[in-house]
mmCIF file of N, CA and C in Angstrom:
data_model
loop_
_atom_site.group_PDB
_atom_site.id
_atom_site.type_symbol
_atom_site.label_atom_id
_atom_site.label_comp_id
_atom_site.label_asym_id
_atom_site.label_seq_id
_atom_site.Cartn_x
_atom_site.Cartn_y
_atom_site.Cartn_z
ATOM 1 N N UNK A 1 154.498 -132.495 -142.028
ATOM 2 C CA UNK A 1 154.128 -132.487 -143.430
ATOM 3 C C UNK A 1 154.240 -131.057 -143.936
ATOM 4 N N UNK A 2 154.796 -130.895 -145.110
ATOM 5 C CA UNK A 2 154.918 -129.572 -145.690
ATOM 6 C C UNK A 2 153.570 -129.108 -146.225
ATOM 7 N N UNK A 3 153.468 -127.800 -146.337
ATOM 8 C CA UNK A 3 152.224 -127.220 -146.832
ATOM 9 C C UNK A 3 151.931 -127.679 -148.261
ATOM 10 N N UNK A 4 152.977 -127.851 -149.067
ATOM 11 C CA UNK A 4 152.763 -128.280 -150.452
ATOM 12 C C UNK A 4 152.182 -129.690 -150.499
ATOM 13 N N UNK A 5 152.608 -130.556 -149.574
ATOM 14 C CA UNK A 5 152.048 -131.904 -149.530
ATOM 15 C C UNK A 5 150.560 -131.864 -149.196
ATOM 16 N N UNK A 6 150.201 -131.016 -148.239
ATOM 17 C CA UNK A 6 148.789 -130.901 -147.858
ATOM 18 C C UNK A 6 147.967 -130.372 -149.022
ATOM 19 N N UNK A 7 148.507 -129.390 -149.739
ATOM 20 C CA UNK A 7 147.745 -128.847 -150.874
ATOM 21 C C UNK A 7 147.661 -129.870 -152.002
ATOM 22 N N UNK A 8 148.690 -130.709 -152.151
ATOM 23 C CA UNK A 8 148.621 -131.776 -153.152
ATOM 24 C C UNK A 8 147.507 -132.749 -152.808
ATOM 25 N N UNK A 9 147.433 -133.122 -151.522
ATOM 26 C CA UNK A 9 146.384 -134.054 -151.100
ATOM 27 C C UNK A 9 145.004 -133.435 -151.307
ATOM 28 N N UNK A 10 144.874 -132.155 -150.988
ATOM 29 C CA UNK A 10 143.586 -131.493 -151.208
ATOM 30 C C UNK A 10 143.237 -131.507 -152.691
ATOM 31 N N UNK A 11 144.236 -131.224 -153.535
ATOM 32 C CA UNK A 11 144.018 -131.246 -154.976
ATOM 33 C C UNK A 11 143.594 -132.620 -155.457
ATOM 34 N N UNK A 12 144.236 -133.643 -154.910
ATOM 35 C CA UNK A 12 143.883 -135.013 -155.273
ATOM 36 C C UNK A 12 142.454 -135.319 -154.827
ATOM 37 N N UNK A 13 142.111 -134.903 -153.608
ATOM 38 C CA UNK A 13 140.759 -135.144 -153.103
ATOM 39 C C UNK A 13 139.716 -134.447 -153.963
ATOM 40 N N UNK A 14 140.000 -133.220 -154.362
ATOM 41 C CA UNK A 14 139.053 -132.475 -155.202
ATOM 42 C C UNK A 14 138.885 -133.175 -156.549
ATOM 43 N N UNK A 15 140.009 -133.608 -157.145
ATOM 44 C CA UNK A 15 139.943 -134.304 -158.429
ATOM 45 C C UNK A 15 139.180 -135.613 -158.291
ATOM 46 N N UNK A 16 139.443 -136.357 -157.239
ATOM 47 C CA UNK A 16 138.723 -137.609 -157.022
ATOM 48 C C UNK A 16 137.232 -137.357 -156.817
ATOM 49 N N UNK A 17 136.909 -136.272 -156.125
ATOM 50 C CA UNK A 17 135.505 -135.927 -155.935
ATOM 51 C C UNK A 17 134.814 -135.654 -157.259
ATOM 52 N N UNK A 18 135.487 -134.905 -158.127
ATOM 53 C CA UNK A 18 134.915 -134.628 -159.447
ATOM 54 C C UNK A 18 134.774 -135.901 -160.270
ATOM 55 N N UNK A 19 135.805 -136.744 -160.218
ATOM 56 C CA UNK A 19 135.744 -138.012 -160.957
ATOM 57 C C UNK A 19 134.600 -138.879 -160.451
ATOM 58 N N UNK A 20 134.432 -138.916 -159.149
ATOM 59 C CA UNK A 20 133.363 -139.719 -158.557
ATOM 60 C C UNK A 20 132.000 -139.208 -159.013
ATOM 61 N N UNK A 21 131.821 -137.881 -159.016
ATOM 62 C CA UNK A 21 130.554 -137.301 -159.465
ATOM 63 C C UNK A 21 130.314 -137.602 -160.947
ATOM 64 N N UNK A 22 131.367 -137.555 -161.756
ATOM 65 C CA UNK A 22 131.237 -137.856 -163.180
ATOM 66 C C UNK A 22 130.826 -139.310 -163.389
ATOM 67 N N UNK A 23 131.427 -140.195 -162.616
ATOM 68 C CA UNK A 23 131.088 -141.617 -162.729
ATOM 69 C C UNK A 23 129.642 -141.843 -162.286
ATOM 70 N N UNK A 24 129.218 -141.149 -161.225
ATOM 71 C CA UNK A 24 127.823 -141.281 -160.778
ATOM 72 C C UNK A 24 126.856 -140.804 -161.863
ATOM 73 N N UNK A 25 127.173 -139.671 -162.504
ATOM 74 C CA UNK A 25 126.305 -139.167 -163.581
ATOM 75 C C UNK A 25 126.249 -140.160 -164.731
ATOM 76 N N UNK A 26 127.392 -140.720 -165.081
ATOM 77 C CA UNK A 26 127.444 -141.694 -166.173
ATOM 78 C C UNK A 26 126.622 -142.933 -165.814
ATOM 79 N N UNK A 27 126.713 -143.347 -164.556
ATOM 80 C CA UNK A 27 125.929 -144.512 -164.130
ATOM 81 C C UNK A 27 124.435 -144.201 -164.216
ATOM 82 N N UNK A 28 124.041 -143.005 -163.832
ATOM 83 C CA UNK A 28 122.631 -142.618 -163.939
ATOM 84 C C UNK A 28 122.167 -142.640 -165.393
ATOM 85 N N UNK A 29 123.016 -142.133 -166.300
ATOM 86 C CA UNK A 29 122.664 -142.156 -167.720
ATOM 87 C C UNK A 29 122.491 -143.587 -168.219
ATOM 88 N N UNK A 30 123.433 -144.440 -167.843
ATOM 89 C CA UNK A 30 123.366 -145.835 -168.284
ATOM 90 C C UNK A 30 122.149 -146.540 -167.703
ATOM 91 N N UNK A 31 121.829 -146.227 -166.460
ATOM 92 C CA UNK A 31 120.662 -146.841 -165.834
ATOM 93 C C UNK A 31 119.391 -146.409 -166.551
ATOM 94 N N UNK A 32 119.300 -145.121 -166.891
ATOM 95 C CA UNK A 32 118.141 -144.612 -167.626
ATOM 96 C C UNK A 32 118.047 -145.281 -168.994
ATOM 97 N N UNK A 33 119.181 -145.391 -169.680
ATOM 98 C CA UNK A 33 119.200 -146.037 -170.996
ATOM 99 C C UNK A 33 118.790 -147.509 -170.875
ATOM 100 N N UNK A 34 119.269 -148.169 -169.838
ATOM 101 C CA UNK A 34 118.924 -149.574 -169.613
ATOM 102 C C UNK A 34 117.417 -149.723 -169.389
ATOM 103 N N UNK A 35 116.844 -148.852 -168.573
ATOM 104 C CA UNK A 35 115.401 -148.905 -168.310
ATOM 105 C C UNK A 35 114.612 -148.640 -169.595
ATOM 106 N N UNK A 36 115.098 -147.702 -170.404
ATOM 107 C CA UNK A 36 114.423 -147.404 -171.664
ATOM 108 C C UNK A 36 114.469 -148.616 -172.595
ATOM 109 N N UNK A 37 115.619 -149.265 -172.640
ATOM 110 C CA UNK A 37 115.733 -150.452 -173.506
ATOM 111 C C UNK A 37 114.846 -151.577 -172.994
ATOM 112 N N UNK A 38 114.737 -151.695 -171.684
ATOM 113 C CA UNK A 38 113.861 -152.718 -171.112
ATOM 114 C C UNK A 38 112.408 -152.453 -171.516
ATOM 115 N N UNK A 39 111.999 -151.202 -171.462
ATOM 116 C CA UNK A 39 110.632 -150.855 -171.856
ATOM 117 C C UNK A 39 110.409 -151.145 -173.340
ATOM 118 N N UNK A 40 111.404 -150.790 -174.146
ATOM 119 C CA UNK A 40 111.309 -151.048 -175.580
ATOM 120 C C UNK A 40 111.228 -152.549 -175.847
ATOM 121 N N UNK A 41 112.029 -153.321 -175.148
ATOM 122 C CA UNK A 41 112.002 -154.779 -175.308
ATOM 123 C C UNK A 41 110.640 -155.331 -174.890
ATOM 124 N N UNK A 42 110.120 -154.818 -173.780
ATOM 125 C CA UNK A 42 108.815 -155.261 -173.303
ATOM 126 C C UNK A 42 107.729 -154.946 -174.338
ATOM 127 N N UNK A 43 107.805 -153.753 -174.904
ATOM 128 C CA UNK A 43 106.842 -153.365 -175.932
ATOM 129 C C UNK A 43 106.982 -154.271 -177.154
ATOM 130 N N UNK A 44 108.216 -154.547 -177.571
ATOM 131 C CA UNK A 44 108.448 -155.421 -178.722
ATOM 132 C C UNK A 44 107.927 -156.826 -178.447
ATOM 133 N N UNK A 45 108.144 -157.311 -177.231
ATOM 134 C CA UNK A 45 107.638 -158.637 -176.854
ATOM 135 C C UNK A 45 106.109 -158.671 -176.916
ATOM 136 N N UNK A 46 105.474 -157.605 -176.433
ATOM 137 C CA UNK A 46 104.014 -157.537 -176.471
ATOM 138 C C UNK A 46 103.516 -157.517 -177.910
ATOM 139 N N UNK A 47 104.183 -156.741 -178.755
ATOM 140 C CA UNK A 47 103.782 -156.672 -180.159
ATOM 141 C C UNK A 47 103.955 -158.034 -180.833
ATOM 142 N N UNK A 48 105.054 -158.715 -180.534
ATOM 143 C CA UNK A 48 105.288 -160.038 -181.117
ATOM 144 C C UNK A 48 104.212 -161.013 -180.647
ATOM 145 N N UNK A 49 103.838 -160.927 -179.392
ATOM 146 C CA UNK A 49 102.791 -161.803 -178.847
ATOM 147 C C UNK A 49 101.454 -161.517 -179.532
ATOM 148 N N UNK A 50 101.145 -160.265 -179.736
ATOM 149 C CA UNK A 50 99.894 -159.890 -180.414
ATOM 150 C C UNK A 50 99.909 -160.422 -181.840
ATOM 151 N N UNK A 51 101.032 -160.250 -182.520
ATOM 152 C CA UNK A 51 101.135 -160.711 -183.902
ATOM 153 C C UNK A 51 101.045 -162.241 -183.997
ATOM 154 N N UNK A 52 101.560 -162.952 -183.026
ATOM 155 C CA UNK A 52 101.482 -164.411 -183.040
ATOM 156 C C UNK A 52 100.058 -164.892 -182.789
ATOM 157 N N UNK A 53 99.307 -164.160 -181.999
ATOM 158 C CA UNK A 53 97.939 -164.550 -181.663
ATOM 159 C C UNK A 53 96.930 -164.225 -182.760
ATOM 160 N N UNK A 54 97.310 -163.406 -183.728
ATOM 161 C CA UNK A 54 96.394 -163.049 -184.816
ATOM 162 C C UNK A 54 96.303 -164.205 -185.800
ATOM 163 N N UNK A 55 95.148 -164.361 -186.349
ATOM 164 C CA UNK A 55 94.937 -165.387 -187.387
ATOM 165 C C UNK A 55 95.014 -164.725 -188.745
ATOM 166 N N UNK A 56 95.680 -165.346 -189.675
ATOM 167 C CA UNK A 56 95.764 -164.748 -191.011
ATOM 168 C C UNK A 56 94.441 -164.932 -191.762
ATOM 169 N N UNK A 57 93.540 -163.945 -191.626
ATOM 170 C CA UNK A 57 92.237 -164.009 -192.294
ATOM 171 C C UNK A 57 92.287 -163.416 -193.695
ATOM 172 N N UNK A 58 93.249 -162.594 -193.948
ATOM 173 C CA UNK A 58 93.315 -161.954 -195.263
ATOM 174 C C UNK A 58 94.761 -161.953 -195.751
ATOM 175 N N UNK A 59 94.946 -161.476 -196.960
ATOM 176 C CA UNK A 59 96.289 -161.407 -197.523
ATOM 177 C C UNK A 59 97.160 -160.412 -196.754
ATOM 178 N N UNK A 60 96.548 -159.372 -196.213
ATOM 179 C CA UNK A 60 97.308 -158.380 -195.459
ATOM 180 C C UNK A 60 97.894 -158.997 -194.200
ATOM 181 N N UNK A 61 97.141 -159.906 -193.585
ATOM 182 C CA UNK A 61 97.634 -160.548 -192.374
ATOM 183 C C UNK A 61 98.747 -161.539 -192.656
ATOM 184 N N UNK A 62 98.882 -161.980 -193.874
ATOM 185 C CA UNK A 62 99.957 -162.905 -194.213
ATOM 186 C C UNK A 62 101.318 -162.210 -194.173
ATOM 187 N N UNK A 63 101.305 -160.889 -194.278
ATOM 188 C CA UNK A 63 102.551 -160.136 -194.223
ATOM 189 C C UNK A 63 103.118 -160.046 -192.812
ATOM 190 N N UNK A 64 102.432 -160.571 -191.838
ATOM 191 C CA UNK A 64 102.875 -160.492 -190.449
ATOM 192 C C UNK A 64 104.123 -161.342 -190.219
ATOM 193 N N UNK A 65 104.239 -162.451 -190.902
ATOM 194 C CA UNK A 65 105.377 -163.348 -190.678
ATOM 195 C C UNK A 65 106.715 -162.663 -190.913
ATOM 196 N N UNK A 66 106.895 -161.949 -192.021
ATOM 197 C CA UNK A 66 108.188 -161.262 -192.154
ATOM 198 C C UNK A 66 108.419 -160.251 -191.035
ATOM 199 N N UNK A 67 107.364 -159.554 -190.610
ATOM 200 C CA UNK A 67 107.558 -158.581 -189.543
ATOM 201 C C UNK A 67 107.853 -159.293 -188.217
ATOM 202 N N UNK A 68 107.320 -160.496 -188.029
ATOM 203 C CA UNK A 68 107.646 -161.264 -186.828
ATOM 204 C C UNK A 68 109.121 -161.629 -186.844
ATOM 205 N N UNK A 69 109.613 -161.987 -188.013
ATOM 206 C CA UNK A 69 111.030 -162.302 -188.141
ATOM 207 C C UNK A 69 111.876 -161.072 -187.815
ATOM 208 N N UNK A 70 111.448 -159.937 -188.331
ATOM 209 C CA UNK A 70 112.155 -158.687 -188.060
ATOM 210 C C UNK A 70 112.101 -158.378 -186.567
ATOM 211 N N UNK A 71 110.935 -158.589 -185.948
ATOM 212 C CA UNK A 71 110.811 -158.350 -184.513
ATOM 213 C C UNK A 71 111.743 -159.254 -183.716
ATOM 214 N N UNK A 72 111.870 -160.500 -184.142
ATOM 215 C CA UNK A 72 112.777 -161.410 -183.446
ATOM 216 C C UNK A 72 114.220 -160.941 -183.582
ATOM 217 N N UNK A 73 114.569 -160.448 -184.777
ATOM 218 C CA UNK A 73 115.914 -159.915 -184.959
ATOM 219 C C UNK A 73 116.130 -158.686 -184.079
ATOM 220 N N UNK A 74 115.115 -157.825 -184.022
ATOM 221 C CA UNK A 74 115.211 -156.643 -183.171
ATOM 222 C C UNK A 74 115.338 -157.047 -181.707
ATOM 223 N N UNK A 75 114.590 -158.078 -181.314
ATOM 224 C CA UNK A 75 114.693 -158.569 -179.940
ATOM 225 C C UNK A 75 116.102 -159.069 -179.644
ATOM 226 N N UNK A 76 116.673 -159.778 -180.596
ATOM 227 C CA UNK A 76 118.037 -160.281 -180.416
ATOM 228 C C UNK A 76 119.017 -159.114 -180.270
ATOM 229 N N UNK A 77 118.845 -158.121 -181.114
ATOM 230 C CA UNK A 77 119.707 -156.940 -181.043
ATOM 231 C C UNK A 77 119.510 -156.230 -179.710
ATOM 232 N N UNK A 78 118.253 -156.063 -179.312
ATOM 233 C CA UNK A 78 117.962 -155.399 -178.043
ATOM 234 C C UNK A 78 118.561 -156.180 -176.867
ATOM 235 N N UNK A 79 118.442 -157.497 -176.916
ATOM 236 C CA UNK A 79 119.024 -158.314 -175.845
ATOM 237 C C UNK A 79 120.539 -158.154 -175.791
ATOM 238 N N UNK A 80 121.175 -158.085 -176.965
ATOM 239 C CA UNK A 80 122.621 -157.859 -177.003
ATOM 240 C C UNK A 80 122.971 -156.492 -176.419
ATOM 241 N N UNK A 81 122.174 -155.489 -176.783
ATOM 242 C CA UNK A 81 122.406 -154.150 -176.237
ATOM 243 C C UNK A 81 122.225 -154.131 -174.724
ATOM 244 N N UNK A 82 121.194 -154.804 -174.264
ATOM 245 C CA UNK A 82 120.929 -154.858 -172.824
ATOM 246 C C UNK A 82 122.079 -155.560 -172.109
ATOM 247 N N UNK A 83 122.560 -156.636 -172.689
ATOM 248 C CA UNK A 83 123.680 -157.364 -172.091
ATOM 249 C C UNK A 83 124.921 -156.474 -172.032
ATOM 250 N N UNK A 84 125.182 -155.753 -173.128
ATOM 251 C CA UNK A 84 126.334 -154.847 -173.150
ATOM 252 C C UNK A 84 126.182 -153.746 -172.114
ATOM 253 N N UNK A 85 125.004 -153.160 -172.045
ATOM 254 C CA UNK A 85 124.759 -152.091 -171.064
ATOM 255 C C UNK A 85 124.905 -152.613 -169.646
ATOM 256 N N UNK A 86 124.384 -153.793 -169.413
ATOM 257 C CA UNK A 86 124.481 -154.385 -168.084
ATOM 258 C C UNK A 86 125.954 -154.597 -167.708
ATOM 259 N N UNK A 87 126.741 -155.089 -168.661
ATOM 260 C CA UNK A 87 128.164 -155.291 -168.428
ATOM 261 C C UNK A 87 128.842 -153.957 -168.122
ATOM 262 N N UNK A 88 128.483 -152.909 -168.875
ATOM 263 C CA UNK A 88 129.056 -151.583 -168.642
ATOM 264 C C UNK A 88 128.660 -151.038 -167.276
ATOM 265 N N UNK A 89 127.417 -151.255 -166.891
ATOM 266 C CA UNK A 89 126.963 -150.799 -165.571
ATOM 267 C C UNK A 89 127.742 -151.516 -164.476
ATOM 268 N N UNK A 90 127.947 -152.806 -164.635
ATOM 269 C CA UNK A 90 128.722 -153.552 -163.644
ATOM 270 C C UNK A 90 130.167 -153.049 -163.590
ATOM 271 N N UNK A 91 130.731 -152.714 -164.743
ATOM 272 C CA UNK A 91 132.093 -152.192 -164.771
ATOM 273 C C UNK A 91 132.162 -150.836 -164.071
ATOM 274 N N UNK A 92 131.190 -149.976 -164.334
ATOM 275 C CA UNK A 92 131.159 -148.670 -163.676
ATOM 276 C C UNK A 92 130.981 -148.846 -162.176
ATOM 277 N N UNK A 93 130.134 -149.783 -161.790
ATOM 278 C CA UNK A 93 129.938 -150.056 -160.369
ATOM 279 C C UNK A 93 131.254 -150.490 -159.727
ATOM 280 N N UNK A 94 131.990 -151.333 -160.417
ATOM 281 C CA UNK A 94 133.290 -151.786 -159.914
ATOM 282 C C UNK A 94 134.258 -150.608 -159.783
ATOM 283 N N UNK A 95 134.266 -149.742 -160.793
ATOM 284 C CA UNK A 95 135.140 -148.566 -160.752
ATOM 285 C C UNK A 95 134.738 -147.618 -159.624
ATOM 286 N N UNK A 96 133.434 -147.479 -159.401
ATOM 287 C CA UNK A 96 132.978 -146.627 -158.300
ATOM 288 C C UNK A 96 133.414 -147.206 -156.960
ATOM 289 N N UNK A 97 133.413 -148.512 -156.848
ATOM 290 C CA UNK A 97 133.879 -149.144 -155.618
ATOM 291 C C UNK A 97 135.357 -148.850 -155.395
ATOM 292 N N UNK A 98 136.137 -148.879 -156.480
ATOM 293 C CA UNK A 98 137.557 -148.560 -156.367
ATOM 294 C C UNK A 98 137.758 -147.114 -155.939
ATOM 295 N N UNK A 99 136.981 -146.200 -156.543
ATOM 296 C CA UNK A 99 137.077 -144.782 -156.175
ATOM 297 C C UNK A 99 136.694 -144.602 -154.710
ATOM 298 N N UNK A 100 135.662 -145.297 -154.278
ATOM 299 C CA UNK A 100 135.236 -145.228 -152.883
ATOM 300 C C UNK A 100 136.358 -145.709 -151.963
ATOM 301 N N UNK A 101 137.028 -146.770 -152.338
ATOM 302 C CA UNK A 101 138.148 -147.303 -151.551
ATOM 303 C C UNK A 101 139.282 -146.283 -151.476
ATOM 304 N N UNK A 102 139.546 -145.602 -152.591
ATOM 305 C CA UNK A 102 140.588 -144.571 -152.607
ATOM 306 C C UNK A 102 140.215 -143.437 -151.660
ATOM 307 N N UNK A 103 138.938 -143.021 -151.678
ATOM 308 C CA UNK A 103 138.480 -141.978 -150.775
ATOM 309 C C UNK A 103 138.694 -142.393 -149.320
ATOM 310 N N UNK A 104 138.361 -143.629 -149.007
ATOM 311 C CA UNK A 104 138.549 -144.109 -147.635
ATOM 312 C C UNK A 104 140.025 -144.103 -147.253
ATOM 313 N N UNK A 105 140.890 -144.545 -148.169
ATOM 314 C CA UNK A 105 142.323 -144.547 -147.889
ATOM 315 C C UNK A 105 142.838 -143.127 -147.657
ATOM 316 N N UNK A 106 142.426 -142.207 -148.537
ATOM 317 C CA UNK A 106 142.867 -140.819 -148.392
ATOM 318 C C UNK A 106 142.338 -140.187 -147.106
ATOM 319 N N UNK A 107 141.110 -140.522 -146.749
ATOM 320 C CA UNK A 107 140.552 -139.996 -145.497
ATOM 321 C C UNK A 107 141.373 -140.494 -144.315
ATOM 322 N N UNK A 108 141.789 -141.750 -144.358
ATOM 323 C CA UNK A 108 142.630 -142.295 -143.296
ATOM 324 C C UNK A 108 143.975 -141.599 -143.239
ATOM 325 N N UNK A 109 144.563 -141.328 -144.407
ATOM 326 C CA UNK A 109 145.858 -140.638 -144.450
ATOM 327 C C UNK A 109 145.732 -139.233 -143.877
ATOM 328 N N UNK A 110 144.700 -138.517 -144.343
ATOM 329 C CA UNK A 110 144.502 -137.142 -143.865
ATOM 330 C C UNK A 110 144.233 -137.131 -142.373
ATOM 331 N N UNK A 111 143.421 -138.052 -141.898
ATOM 332 C CA UNK A 111 143.119 -138.121 -140.469
ATOM 333 C C UNK A 111 144.375 -138.410 -139.664
ATOM 334 N N UNK A 112 145.208 -139.327 -140.163
ATOM 335 C CA UNK A 112 146.452 -139.663 -139.467
ATOM 336 C C UNK A 112 147.418 -138.494 -139.434
ATOM 337 N N UNK A 113 147.403 -137.665 -140.450
ATOM 338 C CA UNK A 113 148.327 -136.538 -140.520
ATOM 339 C C UNK A 113 147.830 -135.341 -139.711
ATOM 340 N N UNK A 114 146.566 -135.318 -139.380
ATOM 341 C CA UNK A 114 146.024 -134.187 -138.636
ATOM 342 C C UNK A 114 146.702 -134.058 -137.273
ATOM 343 N N UNK A 115 146.952 -135.176 -136.605
ATOM 344 C CA UNK A 115 147.607 -135.113 -135.296
ATOM 345 C C UNK A 115 149.030 -134.574 -135.440
ATOM 346 N N UNK A 116 149.715 -134.931 -136.531
ATOM 347 C CA UNK A 116 151.059 -134.409 -136.765
ATOM 348 C C UNK A 116 151.013 -132.901 -137.011
ATOM 349 N N UNK A 117 150.026 -132.455 -137.756
ATOM 350 C CA UNK A 117 149.878 -131.021 -138.027
ATOM 351 C C UNK A 117 149.592 -130.271 -136.731
ATOM 352 N N UNK A 118 148.724 -130.826 -135.890
ATOM 353 C CA UNK A 118 148.427 -130.203 -134.597
ATOM 354 C C UNK A 118 149.680 -130.133 -133.732
ATOM 355 N N UNK A 119 150.489 -131.188 -133.757
ATOM 356 C CA UNK A 119 151.723 -131.217 -132.981
ATOM 357 C C UNK A 119 152.695 -130.152 -133.482
ATOM 358 N N UNK A 120 152.833 -130.021 -134.793
ATOM 359 C CA UNK A 120 153.716 -129.002 -135.377
ATOM 360 C C UNK A 120 153.238 -127.610 -134.992
ATOM 361 N N UNK A 121 151.930 -127.396 -135.043
ATOM 362 C CA UNK A 121 151.366 -126.092 -134.668
ATOM 363 C C UNK A 121 151.675 -125.773 -133.213
ATOM 364 N N UNK A 122 151.527 -126.749 -132.348
ATOM 365 C CA UNK A 122 151.822 -126.563 -130.928
ATOM 366 C C UNK A 122 153.308 -126.235 -130.715
ATOM 367 N N UNK A 123 154.180 -126.958 -131.407
ATOM 368 C CA UNK A 123 155.619 -126.702 -131.289
ATOM 369 C C UNK A 123 155.982 -125.320 -131.813
ATOM 370 N N UNK A 124 155.310 -124.875 -132.860
ATOM 371 C CA UNK A 124 155.573 -123.529 -133.390
ATOM 372 C C UNK A 124 155.157 -122.460 -132.375
ATOM 373 N N UNK A 125 154.027 -122.663 -131.708
ATOM 374 C CA UNK A 125 153.583 -121.710 -130.696
ATOM 375 C C UNK A 125 154.569 -121.677 -129.528
ATOM 376 N N UNK A 126 155.056 -122.850 -129.118
ATOM 377 C CA UNK A 126 156.032 -122.905 -128.027
ATOM 378 C C UNK A 126 157.325 -122.207 -128.442
ATOM 379 N N UNK A 127 157.752 -122.445 -129.682
ATOM 380 C CA UNK A 127 158.979 -121.804 -130.176
ATOM 381 C C UNK A 127 158.817 -120.296 -130.198
ATOM 382 N N UNK A 128 157.652 -119.834 -130.604
ATOM 383 C CA UNK A 128 157.375 -118.398 -130.640
ATOM 384 C C UNK A 128 157.450 -117.817 -129.219
ATOM 385 N N UNK A 129 156.853 -118.515 -128.255
ATOM 386 C CA UNK A 129 156.889 -118.042 -126.859
ATOM 387 C C UNK A 129 158.325 -118.027 -126.337
ATOM 388 N N UNK A 130 159.093 -119.073 -126.620
ATOM 389 C CA UNK A 130 160.484 -119.134 -126.167
ATOM 390 C C UNK A 130 161.317 -118.022 -126.815
ATOM 391 N N UNK A 131 161.061 -117.739 -128.091
ATOM 392 C CA UNK A 131 161.790 -116.673 -128.779
ATOM 393 C C UNK A 131 161.466 -115.319 -128.157
ATOM 394 N N UNK A 132 160.198 -115.086 -127.808
ATOM 395 C CA UNK A 132 159.804 -113.822 -127.165
ATOM 396 C C UNK A 132 160.468 -113.688 -125.807
ATOM 397 N N UNK A 133 160.472 -114.788 -125.032
ATOM 398 C CA UNK A 133 161.127 -114.770 -123.714
ATOM 399 C C UNK A 133 162.621 -114.531 -123.866
ATOM 400 N N UNK A 134 163.234 -115.151 -124.864
ATOM 401 C CA UNK A 134 164.663 -114.951 -125.109
ATOM 402 C C UNK A 134 164.954 -113.520 -125.483
ATOM 403 N N UNK A 135 164.124 -112.920 -126.322
ATOM 404 C CA UNK A 135 164.291 -111.523 -126.709
ATOM 405 C C UNK A 135 164.137 -110.627 -125.497
ATOM 406 N N UNK A 136 163.157 -110.926 -124.648
ATOM 407 C CA UNK A 136 162.935 -110.146 -123.428
ATOM 408 C C UNK A 136 164.149 -110.234 -122.510
ATOM 409 N N UNK A 137 164.718 -111.425 -122.370
ATOM 410 C CA UNK A 137 165.897 -111.608 -121.520
ATOM 411 C C UNK A 137 167.103 -110.877 -122.098
ATOM 412 N N UNK A 138 167.239 -110.872 -123.413
ATOM 413 C CA UNK A 138 168.345 -110.140 -124.041
ATOM 414 C C UNK A 138 168.181 -108.656 -123.783
ATOM 415 N N UNK A 139 166.972 -108.137 -123.882
ATOM 416 C CA UNK A 139 166.718 -106.699 -123.626
ATOM 417 C C UNK A 139 167.018 -106.365 -122.167
ATOM 418 N N UNK A 140 166.592 -107.247 -121.236
ATOM 419 C CA UNK A 140 166.879 -107.013 -119.819
ATOM 420 C C UNK A 140 168.387 -107.018 -119.561
ATOM 421 N N UNK A 141 169.080 -107.929 -120.211
ATOM 422 C CA UNK A 141 170.538 -108.017 -120.047
ATOM 423 C C UNK A 141 171.202 -106.764 -120.603
ATOM 424 N N UNK A 142 170.657 -106.243 -121.676
ATOM 425 C CA UNK A 142 171.186 -105.023 -122.289
ATOM 426 C C UNK A 142 170.961 -103.833 -121.373
ATOM 427 N N UNK A 143 169.808 -103.783 -120.699
ATOM 428 C CA UNK A 143 169.503 -102.683 -119.778
ATOM 429 C C UNK A 143 170.378 -102.735 -118.548
ATOM 430 N N UNK A 144 170.711 -103.932 -118.080
ATOM 431 C CA UNK A 144 171.535 -104.107 -116.877
ATOM 432 C C UNK A 144 172.952 -103.600 -117.155
ATOM 433 N N UNK A 145 173.458 -103.707 -118.297
ATOM 434 C CA UNK A 145 174.805 -103.254 -118.637
ATOM 435 C C UNK A 145 174.866 -101.816 -118.602
#
């Protein structure tokens, strides 16, 4: 393998590492946002339950019905947001699995090429030794003349 090929693979590995870290950060952000929306939904559900359990004793309490309707609309919106976020998290998870698979493939390629690199290094050392011996023999032959 040429040195440029090895540096290309290293460059690819570094880029994949950065991409993987970026995807992990994005997943953490989405998970935090999802948890926040869940808490907000839980709070909205509790408020709706409290409002449903109240009895309209005065005119002010009669205004609760429109706010209950608004809360139901907000719940619907929140549920849609949660569904969208969940879908996005699943998509990111799928993409992370693909990146992980690429890392495994590249690790296998690099590992397989390591033995070839070691073999080339060994052959270069042998060639260097043979060249030195050849030079020594040429010098001896020159001295004999």
